[in-house]
């Protein structure tokens, strides 16, 4: 029997569904970090990383705080990503393999502010972008102006290779952060300062969730550089 080219089929399906970025990460070396049962994990060796671009006009409206438009967009894109992850999972299951869609934005440990797994890590391993000074995944074309979702699977896929790129001379986001959380080195990113600012935005009634968007707006990738 001729083995199907699942990478090709996956790219076609996700493009038709409206996905802007698609990549595959080999996850055997990192899956121990996931908050999922060992039974589930032993079956799984790939993470499919999907990215959907954010609206440039909605981002353009953001100045000093998150806007109502951005908050709505944030929720719609999360929902869209979750639906796409479900559709992709159904496709994989239809081929006789296992698929587990991980929510686009669900926190399972509020104290540690962490999810079942890091979409950013999977995206970086899949070669969709690098770890930027803004602590987000930066794609060469889209900057950080996209949101992510992951589907774990045992579908036989060819994994991507992490990009050998970084922010280079760009420092566009450093001065825009209202609390100076973004530093020269991504490892020095000030999580606490960022989170406190997001809580303040929430308390001030700008949004019902902890979002901001200022550093997302600033990071446009190589489209403007
Ligand atoms: C909880 C959460 C938050 C918390 C922060 C908690 C935290 N400790 O990070 C708060 C509420 C503060 C927050 C803020 C924001 N968030 Co948030 N958040 C999440 C969520 C739901 C879980 C993250 C998590 O589990 N963190 C725990 C730590 C351990 O994991 P991590 O932060 O992902 O870090 C990993 C990487 O940095 C990686 N890593 C670190 N170093 C290196 C080096 C290399 C070489 C590699 C390969 C990897 C790597 O390993 C780490 C651990 O695995 C994710 C969705 C998800 N499931 O991933 C979205 C997510 C990370 N958020 C996102 C966004 C956009 C935001 C905001 C801009 C808010 C907004 N929408 O306006 C801000 C940005 C702040 C910033 N500049 O970082 C996006 C990022 C998209 C992108 N392009 O990168 C995500 C992926 C949601 C999505 N579906 O797209 N967030
Ligand atoms: S999300 Fe806002 S507060 Fe946090 S690093 Fe980005 S600009 Fe700064
Ligand atoms: S704005 Fe520039 S420095 Fe900041 S994360 Fe994006 S590429 Fe890196």
GROMACS .gro file of C-alpha atoms and ligand atoms in nm:
model
  332
    1UNK     CA    1   0.000   0.000   0.000
    2UNK     CA    2   0.134   0.345  -0.087
    3UNK     CA    3   0.180   0.550   0.231
    4UNK     CA    4  -0.011   0.876   0.215
    5UNK     CA    5   0.180   1.204   0.232
    6UNK     CA    6   0.023   1.329   0.553
    7UNK     CA    7   0.229   1.650   0.562
    8UNK     CA    8   0.085   1.746   0.225
    9UNK     CA    9  -0.271   1.655   0.328
   10UNK     CA   10  -0.232   1.843   0.657
   11UNK     CA   11  -0.107   2.156   0.481
   12UNK     CA   12  -0.392   2.145   0.233
   13UNK     CA   13  -0.658   2.088   0.499
   14UNK     CA   14  -0.532   2.361   0.731
   15UNK     CA   15  -0.493   2.612   0.447
   16UNK     CA   16  -0.852   2.545   0.342
   17UNK     CA   17  -0.961   2.598   0.703
   18UNK     CA   18  -0.798   2.943   0.717
   19UNK     CA   19  -0.470   2.866   0.897
   20UNK     CA   20  -0.174   3.098   0.824
   21UNK     CA   21   0.109   2.896   0.980
   22UNK     CA   22   0.149   2.518   1.003
   23UNK     CA   23   0.439   2.313   1.135
   24UNK     CA   24   0.518   1.978   1.294
   25UNK     CA   25   0.736   1.927   1.602
   26UNK     CA   26   0.893   1.601   1.715
   27UNK     CA   27   0.807   1.605   2.088
   28UNK     CA   28   0.963   1.293   2.241
   29UNK     CA   29   1.233   1.497   2.418
   30UNK     CA   30   0.987   1.745   2.572
   31UNK     CA   31   0.665   1.555   2.636
   32UNK     CA   32   0.760   1.479   2.997
   33UNK     CA   33   0.696   1.851   3.066
   34UNK     CA   34   0.334   1.829   2.957
   35UNK     CA   35   0.056   1.816   3.216
   36UNK     CA   36  -0.103   1.507   3.062
   37UNK     CA   37  -0.125   1.146   3.172
   38UNK     CA   38   0.157   0.908   3.083
   39UNK     CA   39  -0.092   0.675   2.916
   40UNK     CA   40  -0.193   0.944   2.669
   41UNK     CA   41   0.164   1.058   2.611
   42UNK     CA   42   0.313   0.718   2.536
   43UNK     CA   43   0.107   0.700   2.216
   44UNK     CA   44   0.205   1.043   2.092
   45UNK     CA   45   0.520   1.164   1.919
   46UNK     CA   46   0.428   1.477   1.722
   47UNK     CA   47   0.280   1.817   1.795
   48UNK     CA   48   0.111   1.994   1.507
   49UNK     CA   49   0.145   2.368   1.558
   50UNK     CA   50  -0.104   2.598   1.387
   51UNK     CA   51  -0.102   2.978   1.380
   52UNK     CA   52  -0.376   3.223   1.284
   53UNK     CA   53  -0.288   3.581   1.205
   54UNK     CA   54  -0.437   3.869   1.406
   55UNK     CA   55  -0.609   4.157   1.228
   56UNK     CA   56  -0.357   4.438   1.160
   57UNK     CA   57  -0.634   4.702   1.181
   58UNK     CA   58  -0.751   4.580   1.521
   59UNK     CA   59  -0.392   4.587   1.646
   60UNK     CA   60  -0.344   4.936   1.497
   61UNK     CA   61  -0.617   5.068   1.731
   62UNK     CA   62  -0.421   4.966   2.042
   63UNK     CA   63  -0.229   5.256   2.196
   64UNK     CA   64  -0.185   5.247   2.573
   65UNK     CA   65  -0.421   4.968   2.672
   66UNK     CA   66  -0.619   4.674   2.522
   67UNK     CA   67  -0.929   4.783   2.332
   68UNK     CA   68  -1.277   4.630   2.328
   69UNK     CA   69  -1.219   4.536   1.962
   70UNK     CA   70  -0.898   4.352   2.054
   71UNK     CA   71  -1.069   4.169   2.340
   72UNK     CA   72  -1.345   4.046   2.109
   73UNK     CA   73  -1.091   3.948   1.842
   74UNK     CA   74  -0.883   3.760   2.102
   75UNK     CA   75  -1.186   3.552   2.199
   76UNK     CA   76  -1.299   3.490   1.839
   77UNK     CA   77  -0.950   3.381   1.727
   78UNK     CA   78  -0.920   3.146   2.025
   79UNK     CA   79  -1.254   2.993   1.937
   80UNK     CA   80  -1.155   2.971   1.569
   81UNK     CA   81  -0.829   2.795   1.661
   82UNK     CA   82  -1.010   2.549   1.888
   83UNK     CA   83  -1.254   2.467   1.611
   84UNK     CA   84  -0.973   2.417   1.358
   85UNK     CA   85  -0.790   2.191   1.606
   86UNK     CA   86  -1.106   1.984   1.639
   87UNK     CA   87  -1.148   1.958   1.261
   88UNK     CA   88  -0.783   1.851   1.219
   89UNK     CA   89  -0.825   1.596   1.500
   90UNK     CA   90  -1.131   1.451   1.328
   91UNK     CA   91  -0.934   1.422   1.004
   92UNK     CA   92  -0.652   1.238   1.184
   93UNK     CA   93  -0.890   1.005   1.367
   94UNK     CA   94  -1.059   0.929   1.035
   95UNK     CA   95  -0.723   0.802   0.910
   96UNK     CA   96  -0.705   0.564   1.208
   97UNK     CA   97  -0.457   0.760   1.423
   98UNK     CA   98  -0.475   0.936   1.760
   99UNK     CA   99  -0.527   1.311   1.798
  100UNK     CA  100  -0.554   1.535   2.102
  101UNK     CA  101  -0.643   1.902   2.049
  102UNK     CA  102  -0.499   2.127   2.323
  103UNK     CA  103  -0.708   2.438   2.398
  104UNK     CA  104  -0.579   2.763   2.249
  105UNK     CA  105  -0.604   2.943   2.580
  106UNK     CA  106  -0.683   2.745   2.891
  107UNK     CA  107  -0.497   2.773   3.220
  108UNK     CA  108  -0.494   2.458   3.432
  109UNK     CA  109  -0.266   2.577   3.714
  110UNK     CA  110  -0.360   2.933   3.815
  111UNK     CA  111  -0.080   2.964   4.067
  112UNK     CA  112   0.187   2.880   3.811
  113UNK     CA  113  -0.017   3.038   3.529
  114UNK     CA  114   0.040   2.737   3.309
  115UNK     CA  115  -0.146   2.521   3.059
  116UNK     CA  116  -0.134   2.151   2.956
  117UNK     CA  117   0.162   2.243   2.739
  118UNK     CA  118   0.337   2.544   2.591
  119UNK     CA  119   0.210   2.626   2.241
  120UNK     CA  120   0.513   2.853   2.205
  121UNK     CA  121   0.757   2.572   2.267
  122UNK     CA  122   0.587   2.344   2.012
  123UNK     CA  123   0.580   2.625   1.753
  124UNK     CA  124   0.951   2.695   1.803
  125UNK     CA  125   1.042   2.326   1.774
  126UNK     CA  126   0.826   2.304   1.459
  127UNK     CA  127   1.024   2.588   1.301
  128UNK     CA  128   0.744   2.848   1.291
  129UNK     CA  129   0.948   3.114   1.467
  130UNK     CA  130   1.198   3.201   1.737
  131UNK     CA  131   1.173   3.305   2.100
  132UNK     CA  132   1.159   3.684   2.077
  133UNK     CA  133   1.272   3.956   2.319
  134UNK     CA  134   0.898   4.007   2.386
  135UNK     CA  135   0.881   3.646   2.519
  136UNK     CA  136   0.648   3.553   2.231
  137UNK     CA  137   0.709   3.342   1.921
  138UNK     CA  138   0.826   3.565   1.637
  139UNK     CA  139   0.766   3.446   1.283
  140UNK     CA  140   0.980   3.603   1.006
  141UNK     CA  141   0.672   3.717   0.809
  142UNK     CA  142   0.407   3.776   1.077
  143UNK     CA  143   0.619   3.891   1.370
  144UNK     CA  144   0.422   3.804   1.686
  145UNK     CA  145   0.089   3.897   1.532
  146UNK     CA  146  -0.066   3.551   1.542
  147UNK     CA  147  -0.215   3.309   1.794
  148UNK     CA  148  -0.137   2.940   1.830
  149UNK     CA  149  -0.293   2.602   1.892
  150UNK     CA  150  -0.145   2.250   1.915
  151UNK     CA  151  -0.274   1.905   1.820
  152UNK     CA  152  -0.084   1.608   1.964
  153UNK     CA  153  -0.080   1.301   1.742
  154UNK     CA  154   0.084   0.977   1.630
  155UNK     CA  155   0.005   1.043   1.263
  156UNK     CA  156   0.327   0.963   1.072
  157UNK     CA  157   0.455   1.310   0.980
  158UNK     CA  158   0.787   1.461   0.881
  159UNK     CA  159   0.884   1.710   1.154
  160UNK     CA  160   1.017   2.059   1.081
  161UNK     CA  161   1.349   2.201   1.198
  162UNK     CA  162   1.378   2.494   1.444
  163UNK     CA  163   1.474   2.820   1.270
  164UNK     CA  164   1.829   2.940   1.309
  165UNK     CA  165   1.719   3.304   1.352
  166UNK     CA  166   1.662   3.555   1.628
  167UNK     CA  167   1.558   3.919   1.680
  168UNK     CA  168   1.898   4.041   1.563
  169UNK     CA  169   1.925   4.421   1.575
  170UNK     CA  170   1.552   4.480   1.619
  171UNK     CA  171   1.444   4.637   1.950
  172UNK     CA  172   1.104   4.773   1.844
  173UNK     CA  173   0.920   4.625   2.142
  174UNK     CA  174   1.157   4.730   2.422
  175UNK     CA  175   1.038   5.088   2.459
  176UNK     CA  176   0.666   5.025   2.402
  177UNK     CA  177   0.601   4.800   2.704
  178UNK     CA  178   0.438   5.025   2.969
  179UNK     CA  179   0.621   4.847   3.252
  180UNK     CA  180   0.957   4.777   3.088
  181UNK     CA  181   0.909   4.399   3.110
  182UNK     CA  182   1.089   4.338   2.780
  183UNK     CA  183   1.466   4.322   2.805
  184UNK     CA  184   1.761   4.267   2.575
  185UNK     CA  185   1.752   3.891   2.637
  186UNK     CA  186   1.427   3.685   2.631
  187UNK     CA  187   1.546   3.496   2.939
  188UNK     CA  188   1.533   3.820   3.138
  189UNK     CA  189   1.168   3.891   3.048
  190UNK     CA  190   0.995   4.025   3.361
  191UNK     CA  191   0.687   3.797   3.387
  192UNK     CA  192   0.576   3.950   3.716
  193UNK     CA  193   0.576   4.311   3.589
  194UNK     CA  194   0.386   4.206   3.277
  195UNK     CA  195   0.124   4.011   3.470
  196UNK     CA  196   0.072   4.296   3.722
  197UNK     CA  197   0.008   4.534   3.430
  198UNK     CA  198  -0.242   4.292   3.275
  199UNK     CA  199  -0.421   4.267   3.610
  200UNK     CA  200  -0.435   4.646   3.624
  201UNK     CA  201  -0.588   4.663   3.273
  202UNK     CA  202  -0.843   4.406   3.382
  203UNK     CA  203  -0.925   4.596   3.702
  204UNK     CA  204  -0.964   4.920   3.507
  205UNK     CA  205  -1.240   4.753   3.303
  206UNK     CA  206  -1.067   4.749   2.964
  207UNK     CA  207  -1.112   4.372   2.926
  208UNK     CA  208  -1.258   4.075   3.110
  209UNK     CA  209  -0.937   3.876   3.070
  210UNK     CA  210  -0.565   3.930   3.123
  211UNK     CA  211  -0.463   4.065   2.785
  212UNK     CA  212  -0.269   4.363   2.654
  213UNK     CA  213  -0.159   4.354   2.288
  214UNK     CA  214   0.093   4.639   2.296
  215UNK     CA  215   0.403   4.424   2.236
  216UNK     CA  216   0.208   4.214   1.982
  217UNK     CA  217   0.132   4.528   1.781
  218UNK     CA  218   0.499   4.634   1.790
  219UNK     CA  219   0.634   4.306   1.652
  220UNK     CA  220   0.575   4.302   1.277
  221UNK     CA  221   0.850   4.060   1.170
  222UNK     CA  222   1.056   4.132   0.862
  223UNK     CA  223   0.764   4.290   0.676
  224UNK     CA  224   0.878   4.633   0.793
  225UNK     CA  225   1.245   4.584   0.865
  226LIG     C1  226  -0.089   3.159   3.107
  226LIG     C2  227  -0.064   3.239   2.984
  226LIG     C3  228  -0.032   3.374   3.000
  226LIG     C4  229   0.002   3.439   3.134
  226LIG     C5  230   0.156   3.428   3.155
  226LIG     C6  231   0.194   3.301   3.225
  226LIG     C7  232   0.339   3.255   3.200
  226LIG     N1  233   0.402   3.208   3.303
  226LIG     O1  234   0.390   3.263   3.091
  226LIG     C8  235  -0.036   3.586   3.110
  226LIG     C9  236  -0.183   3.605   3.144
  226LIG    C10  237   0.046   3.688   3.187
  226LIG    C11  238  -0.015   3.592   2.959
  226LIG    C12  239   0.013   3.706   2.891
  226LIG    C13  240   0.021   3.711   2.754
  226LIG     N2  241  -0.008   3.613   2.665
  226LIG    CO1  242  -0.035   3.432   2.715
  226LIG     N3  243  -0.066   3.251   2.747
  226LIG    C14  244  -0.076   3.181   2.855
  226LIG    C15  245  -0.106   3.033   2.819
  226LIG    C16  246  -0.255   3.007   2.833
  226LIG    C17  247  -0.027   2.929   2.899
  226LIG    C18  248   0.125   2.958   2.902
  226LIG    C19  249   0.201   2.862   2.991
  226LIG     O2  250   0.163   2.747   3.012
  226LIG     N4  251   0.311   2.911   3.044
  226LIG    C20  252   0.399   2.832   3.128
  226LIG    C21  253   0.542   2.844   3.078
  226LIG    C22  254   0.625   2.740   3.151
  226LIG     O3  255   0.543   2.816   2.939
  226LIG     P1  256   0.568   2.932   2.830
  226LIG     O4  257   0.543   3.063   2.890
  226LIG     O5  258   0.492   2.899   2.708
  226LIG     O6  259   0.724   2.924   2.811
  226LIG    C23  260   0.785   2.830   2.733
  226LIG    C24  261   0.864   2.895   2.625
  226LIG     O7  262   0.909   3.022   2.665
  226LIG    C25  263   0.970   2.792   2.606
  226LIG     N5  264   1.104   2.840   2.604
  226LIG    C26  265   1.165   2.912   2.692
  226LIG     N6  266   1.289   2.928   2.655
  226LIG    C27  267   1.305   2.863   2.538
  226LIG    C28  268   1.415   2.849   2.458
  226LIG    C29  269   1.403   2.769   2.346
  226LIG    C30  270   1.521   2.754   2.256
  226LIG    C31  271   1.284   2.702   2.316
  226LIG    C32  272   1.271   2.611   2.201
  226LIG    C33  273   1.174   2.723   2.397
  226LIG    C34  274   1.188   2.803   2.507
  226LIG     O8  275   0.969   2.700   2.713
  226LIG    C35  276   0.887   2.751   2.813
  226LIG    C36  277   0.837   2.635   2.895
  226LIG     O9  278   0.794   2.527   2.817
  226LIG    C37  279  -0.058   3.028   2.669
  226LIG    C38  280  -0.128   2.921   2.585
  226LIG    C39  281  -0.050   2.790   2.590
  226LIG     N7  282  -0.113   2.681   2.619
  226LIG    O10  283   0.070   2.788   2.565
  226LIG    C40  284  -0.084   3.173   2.623
  226LIG    C41  285   0.009   3.236   2.518
  226LIG    C42  286   0.152   3.206   2.552
  226LIG     N8  287  -0.016   3.380   2.536
  226LIG    C43  288  -0.011   3.446   2.427
  226LIG    C44  289  -0.019   3.589   2.421
  226LIG    C45  290  -0.026   3.652   2.285
  226LIG    C46  291  -0.020   3.666   2.540
  226LIG    C47  292  -0.028   3.819   2.554
  226LIG    C48  293   0.024   3.906   2.443
  226LIG    C49  294  -0.171   3.863   2.594
  226LIG    C50  295  -0.258   3.914   2.484
  226LIG     N9  296  -0.320   3.824   2.410
  226LIG    O11  297  -0.268   4.030   2.461
  226LIG    C51  298   0.056   3.840   2.683
  226LIG    C52  299   0.205   3.843   2.646
  226LIG    C53  300   0.301   3.851   2.755
  226LIG    C54  301   0.440   3.824   2.704
  226LIG    N10  302   0.499   3.922   2.636
  226LIG    O12  303   0.491   3.716   2.724
  226LIG    C55  304   0.007   3.356   2.305
  226LIG    C56  305   0.145   3.369   2.240
  226LIG    C57  306   0.142   3.369   2.087
  226LIG    C58  307   0.279   3.394   2.028
  226LIG    N11  308   0.281   3.445   1.907
  226LIG    O13  309   0.381   3.369   2.088
  226LIG    C59  310  -0.024   3.213   2.365
  226LIG    C60  311   0.056   3.098   2.306
  226LIG    C61  312  -0.176   3.188   2.344
  226LIG    C62  313  -0.213   3.142   2.202
  226LIG    N12  314  -0.306   3.049   2.191
  226LIG    O14  315  -0.159   3.189   2.103
  226LIG    N13  316  -0.027   3.467   2.903
  227LIG     S1  317   0.180   4.212   2.724
  227LIG    FE1  318   0.185   4.437   2.768
  227LIG     S2  319   0.275   4.452   2.974
  227LIG    FE2  320   0.319   4.244   2.898
  227LIG     S3  321   0.521   4.257   2.798
  227LIG    FE3  322   0.368   4.295   2.636
  227LIG     S4  323   0.348   4.520   2.636
  227LIG    FE4  324   0.445   4.467   2.830
  228LIG     S1  325   0.971   4.363   1.800
  228LIG    FE1  326   1.177   4.308   1.727
  228LIG     S2  327   1.297   4.276   1.917
  228LIG    FE2  328   1.081   4.270   1.976
  228LIG     S3  329   1.034   4.049   1.968
  228LIG    FE3  330   0.976   4.138   1.768
  228LIG     S4  331   1.156   4.102   1.637
  228LIG    FE4  332   1.222   4.077   1.851
   0.00000   0.00000   0.00000
